[in-house]
Amino acid sequence: MNIGIKEEDLNTLEETVGGNYKQVNDYIQMHYAEYFNNAFTVRVVRHPGKIYLSLVVDVILLLRKSDIQESDYLEVKQRIMELLMMLIGHAPYEDHILVRIDYRYDVILPNKQLRELYFHLITKHVDRYRFQHKYKGKKSASGEFEKYKTTIYHSSGSIVTTAYDKEAEREAKECETQVYEKDVVRFEVRLMYQHLYYKASARCPNPISMHLSNYFKEEPFNEYLQKYLIPIYPQGDYYKYSEAERIICDSQLSAFDKSLLKEFLLKTSSHSLSTPKKHVSPHKYKKAMRLLQNLGINPVCIPKNYPKAPKQFDNPLNSLFSIFE
């Protein structure tokens, strides 16, 4: 969040840190890191006629718990106000605007090989959803493409949907893995400034101010996960094609529908979930997705030759799907 302050607040801040305002984060880390559980990153941003504190809050660290509830908002607000009091002598909390919030959903997948298989499978999910494009890697400093091994992004710039191996991320950053991060696949829907700004504008049918209290609620959390996460990571357990084919053949579907589903799965197995869109009508695509969901089959199959892969494994997101049934 960004918290607007005045010139006199900046003077007070420099008196507090005993130096230039640019040293504010160093001051916090030196004197209050343990007190605030290393949860705050603070810097001052100056523009002509405008000064604000840019504050990043790791709510999990701040509250020392991983299960964040709507009822925790008041404590988060109080801790932020406490920080402001320490820095500038008063707490202009109500002057803040929210510039980003990450909604997260964690699942435990203890088998490392299954986690690696899972990330291989989700790279085959849709290439784009709404205005979000899939990113499976990035260019290195030398200009070469480096594929992400345990991360997948779908981003429009204003909203980012991602899944990543939290334990692998901590190891890559050489950080200690917390208990609540072990064996975790973390899913996030990140609302960025552009989206929050639009939601607060007159262009939005039902404007919502850019205030943390409006987004620190169960309703928008569920809404954004249902709207952006579930369409990218579809329902149904993962099967090798032969197993999925057996389920389809044993079903009560018509011969036409069985043929449609088998052809659909062959195309996703060879390429990605976006491939059938190039070969069938939107109606048939939606029908195939619906029928597969009814049979409990994920539209992406486990590769036949993937090393030590099981014939079937449960979708890690089944617990999330059950919430919205």
XYZ file of C-alpha atoms in Angstrom:
325
model
C 0.000 0.000 0.000
C 0.959 3.653 -0.395
C 0.311 5.975 2.547
C 0.230 9.698 1.865
C 2.335 11.876 4.202
C 3.244 15.579 4.387
C 6.534 17.470 4.284
C 6.556 17.849 8.063
C 6.077 14.070 8.352
C 9.162 13.612 6.209
C 11.134 15.886 8.551
C 9.945 13.855 11.522
C 10.883 10.665 9.718
C 14.430 11.896 9.125
C 14.730 12.827 12.775
C 13.535 9.342 13.700
C 15.997 7.495 11.446
C 18.790 9.947 12.210
C 19.599 10.586 8.572
C 18.200 10.687 5.059
C 14.654 9.396 4.528
C 16.066 6.864 2.044
C 17.493 4.997 5.030
C 14.062 4.259 6.489
C 13.999 0.580 5.563
C 17.507 0.024 6.926
C 16.359 1.686 10.152
C 13.308 -0.576 10.428
C 15.347 -3.705 9.743
C 18.002 -2.717 12.271
C 15.741 -1.674 15.152
C 12.322 -3.291 14.665
C 12.746 -6.299 12.374
C 12.224 -8.801 15.178
C 9.438 -6.767 16.768
C 7.457 -6.775 13.502
C 8.532 -10.336 12.591
C 10.403 -9.085 9.475
C 7.027 -8.405 7.913
C 7.505 -4.800 6.720
C 9.454 -3.310 3.829
C 9.266 0.486 3.785
C 10.491 3.199 1.446
C 9.650 6.830 0.761
C 8.572 7.938 -2.706
C 8.613 11.621 -3.677
C 6.816 13.134 -6.650
C 6.160 16.835 -7.310
C 3.520 17.838 -4.786
C 3.178 14.310 -3.399
C 5.014 12.209 -0.826
C 4.044 8.761 0.329
C 5.327 5.787 2.236
C 5.418 2.640 0.117
C 4.712 -0.245 2.454
C 4.902 -3.968 1.627
C 3.367 -6.212 4.288
C 3.875 -9.960 4.571
C 0.729 -10.732 6.545
C 1.761 -14.322 7.269
C 4.962 -13.139 8.942
C 3.248 -10.245 10.671
C 0.610 -12.443 12.327
C 2.870 -15.487 12.665
C 0.254 -17.770 11.171
C -0.529 -19.087 7.710
C -4.322 -19.335 7.958
C -5.377 -15.741 7.355
C -9.001 -14.853 8.085
C -11.187 -11.806 7.498
C -11.262 -11.316 11.273
C -7.484 -10.658 11.222
C -7.916 -7.313 9.481
C -8.089 -5.238 12.658
C -4.801 -6.621 13.967
C -3.081 -5.959 10.634
C -4.390 -2.394 10.665
C -3.221 -1.863 14.250
C 0.296 -3.137 13.516
C 0.588 -0.833 10.484
C -0.608 2.106 12.565
C 1.929 1.195 15.225
C 4.695 1.337 12.616
C 3.491 4.741 11.423
C 3.458 6.076 14.979
C 7.065 4.957 15.426
C 8.158 6.636 12.197
C 6.233 9.929 12.011
C 4.453 10.293 15.360
C 0.913 9.789 14.066
C -0.943 7.234 11.947
C -2.514 8.544 8.704
C -3.656 5.016 7.892
C -6.935 6.121 6.328
C -4.940 8.000 3.669
C -3.581 4.779 2.182
C -4.350 3.255 -1.196
C -3.945 -0.427 -1.876
C -1.650 -0.986 -4.863
C -1.410 -4.786 -4.770
C -2.864 -7.733 -2.879
C -2.089 -11.424 -3.331
C -4.805 -13.985 -2.661
C -3.204 -17.353 -2.025
C -4.328 -20.955 -1.761
C -1.865 -23.624 -0.571
C -2.030 -27.369 -1.111
C 0.290 -29.984 0.361
C 1.910 -32.395 -2.092
C 4.568 -34.302 -0.088
C 5.848 -36.403 -3.004
C 8.495 -34.295 -4.766
C 8.258 -36.385 -7.944
C 4.508 -35.772 -8.094
C 5.094 -32.037 -7.614
C 7.481 -32.065 -10.578
C 4.968 -34.046 -12.640
C 2.210 -31.643 -11.659
C 4.174 -28.622 -12.870
C 4.895 -30.455 -16.110
C 1.144 -30.997 -16.562
C 0.029 -27.469 -15.794
C 2.371 -26.076 -18.447
C -0.099 -27.744 -20.837
C -3.055 -25.780 -19.516
C -4.610 -22.987 -21.579
C -2.202 -20.556 -23.263
C -4.452 -17.642 -22.453
C -7.504 -16.883 -20.363
C -9.389 -13.607 -20.667
C -6.491 -11.156 -21.208
C -3.966 -13.305 -19.388
C -1.141 -14.924 -21.338
C 0.805 -17.956 -20.141
C 4.491 -17.547 -19.301
C 6.568 -20.709 -18.848
C 9.929 -18.966 -18.564
C 11.876 -15.784 -19.225
C 14.860 -14.514 -21.176
C 18.209 -14.622 -19.403
C 20.707 -11.770 -19.387
C 22.280 -13.331 -22.490
C 18.935 -13.351 -24.288
C 18.358 -17.102 -24.068
C 15.005 -18.498 -22.965
C 15.086 -20.124 -19.533
C 12.147 -22.359 -18.720
C 10.667 -22.203 -15.232
C 10.893 -25.620 -13.601
C 8.454 -25.121 -10.751
C 6.479 -22.000 -11.674
C 3.795 -21.089 -14.173
C 2.278 -17.629 -14.753
C -0.785 -16.321 -16.517
C -0.583 -12.534 -16.595
C -2.453 -9.626 -18.120
C -0.398 -7.013 -16.276
C -3.345 -6.048 -14.098
C -4.067 -9.561 -12.770
C -1.553 -12.386 -12.397
C -2.510 -16.005 -11.726
C 0.388 -18.225 -10.739
C 1.308 -21.587 -9.257
C 4.724 -22.406 -7.841
C 6.587 -24.823 -5.602
C 6.993 -22.771 -2.428
C 9.714 -24.966 -0.953
C 11.740 -24.823 -4.181
C 11.348 -21.036 -4.244
C 12.700 -20.724 -0.688
C 15.652 -22.962 -1.526
C 16.437 -20.937 -4.668
C 16.482 -17.746 -2.578
C 18.601 -19.510 0.078
C 15.949 -18.764 2.705
C 14.820 -21.002 5.515
C 11.709 -22.985 4.652
C 8.986 -22.405 7.234
C 6.823 -25.253 8.511
C 3.810 -23.962 6.578
C 5.881 -23.829 3.343
C 7.144 -27.422 3.351
C 5.809 -29.574 0.469
C 3.518 -26.690 -0.550
C 2.262 -25.884 -4.018
C 1.095 -22.285 -3.756
C -1.528 -20.791 -6.038
C -1.979 -17.029 -6.156
C -4.252 -14.519 -7.801
C -2.445 -11.187 -7.634
C -4.459 -8.019 -8.042
C -2.136 -5.331 -9.339
C -2.473 -1.543 -9.285
C -4.120 -1.268 -12.724
C -6.950 -3.597 -11.689
C -7.464 -2.017 -8.278
C -7.475 1.440 -9.897
C -10.108 0.344 -12.418
C -12.253 -1.169 -9.648
C -12.198 2.197 -7.882
C -12.956 4.253 -11.000
C -16.267 5.516 -12.351
C -15.800 3.124 -15.308
C -16.483 0.208 -12.971
C -20.225 -0.544 -12.584
C -19.835 -0.917 -8.795
C -16.772 1.098 -7.739
C -14.746 -0.085 -4.725
C -12.250 2.250 -3.081
C -8.590 1.193 -3.047
C -8.656 0.415 0.660
C -7.362 -2.747 2.283
C -10.550 -3.265 4.281
C -12.511 -3.762 1.035
C -10.258 -6.614 -0.087
C -9.392 -8.227 3.249
C -12.627 -10.212 3.092
C -13.694 -13.749 2.324
C -16.122 -12.710 -0.428
C -13.587 -11.136 -2.851
C -11.061 -13.862 -1.977
C -13.517 -16.553 -3.102
C -14.677 -14.476 -6.056
C -11.202 -13.999 -7.532
C -10.117 -17.607 -6.993
C -13.289 -18.860 -8.617
C -13.058 -16.399 -11.498
C -9.352 -16.600 -12.326
C -7.839 -19.714 -10.760
C -10.335 -22.473 -11.486
C -10.724 -21.752 -15.257
C -6.937 -22.028 -15.712
C -6.516 -25.134 -13.536
C -9.540 -27.265 -14.519
C -11.211 -29.921 -12.419
C -10.771 -33.669 -12.714
C -8.058 -36.085 -11.608
C -5.060 -36.732 -13.826
C -4.869 -39.984 -15.804
C -2.689 -41.534 -18.426
C -4.566 -41.630 -21.711
C -5.175 -45.399 -21.531
C -6.830 -45.037 -18.124
C -8.935 -42.080 -19.233
C -9.963 -43.994 -22.354
C -11.101 -46.933 -20.225
C -13.290 -44.653 -18.056
C -14.793 -43.042 -21.150
C -15.532 -46.396 -22.816
C -17.163 -47.729 -19.626
C -19.390 -44.640 -19.313
C -22.996 -44.259 -20.487
C -22.080 -41.615 -23.057
C -23.111 -41.949 -26.687
C -20.625 -43.311 -29.205
C -20.316 -39.809 -30.687
C -19.455 -38.235 -27.338
C -16.961 -40.988 -26.506
C -15.224 -40.369 -29.817
C -15.215 -36.613 -29.173
C -13.568 -37.031 -25.760
C -10.919 -39.496 -26.940
C -9.961 -37.231 -29.839
C -9.955 -34.222 -27.496
C -7.585 -35.931 -25.026
C -5.228 -37.076 -27.775
C -4.811 -33.487 -28.892
C -4.183 -32.142 -25.373
C -1.744 -35.015 -24.725
C 0.311 -34.132 -27.788
C 0.318 -30.385 -27.230
C -1.753 -28.367 -24.751
C -5.291 -27.624 -23.621
C -5.412 -24.798 -26.156
C -4.759 -27.178 -29.084
C -8.336 -28.555 -29.429
C -9.602 -24.986 -29.815
C -7.900 -24.954 -33.219
C -9.699 -28.101 -34.374
C -13.203 -28.063 -32.874
C -15.960 -25.500 -32.553
C -16.348 -23.514 -29.299
C -19.536 -25.507 -28.648
C -17.745 -28.866 -28.926
C -14.836 -27.593 -26.846
C -17.128 -26.534 -24.006
C -19.079 -29.777 -24.296
C -15.917 -31.898 -24.097
C -14.698 -29.955 -21.049
C -18.077 -30.396 -19.341
C -18.293 -34.126 -20.079
C -14.735 -34.726 -18.862
C -15.517 -32.845 -15.668
C -18.627 -34.990 -15.154
C -16.452 -38.105 -15.510
C -13.847 -36.710 -13.110
C -11.151 -36.676 -15.794
C -8.760 -33.746 -16.139
C -8.451 -32.671 -19.801
C -4.636 -32.899 -19.580
C -3.276 -36.460 -19.534
C -0.190 -37.808 -17.789
C 2.404 -38.472 -20.530
C 2.804 -42.168 -21.331
C 6.606 -42.043 -21.135
C 7.006 -39.679 -18.177
C 9.570 -41.310 -15.808
C 7.976 -43.267 -12.944
C 4.633 -41.540 -13.467
C 1.544 -43.164 -11.915
C -1.439 -44.110 -14.044
C -3.556 -41.681 -12.020
C -3.205 -39.120 -9.270
C -5.694 -36.854 -7.546
C -5.932 -33.240 -8.609
C -4.163 -31.176 -5.905
C -6.943 -28.574 -6.172
C -9.813 -30.937 -5.309
C -10.111 -29.310 -1.873
C -10.611 -25.906 -3.536
C -13.132 -27.194 -6.065
C -15.255 -28.597 -3.241
C -15.635 -25.114 -1.751
C -17.438 -23.851 -4.856
C -19.624 -26.882 -5.560
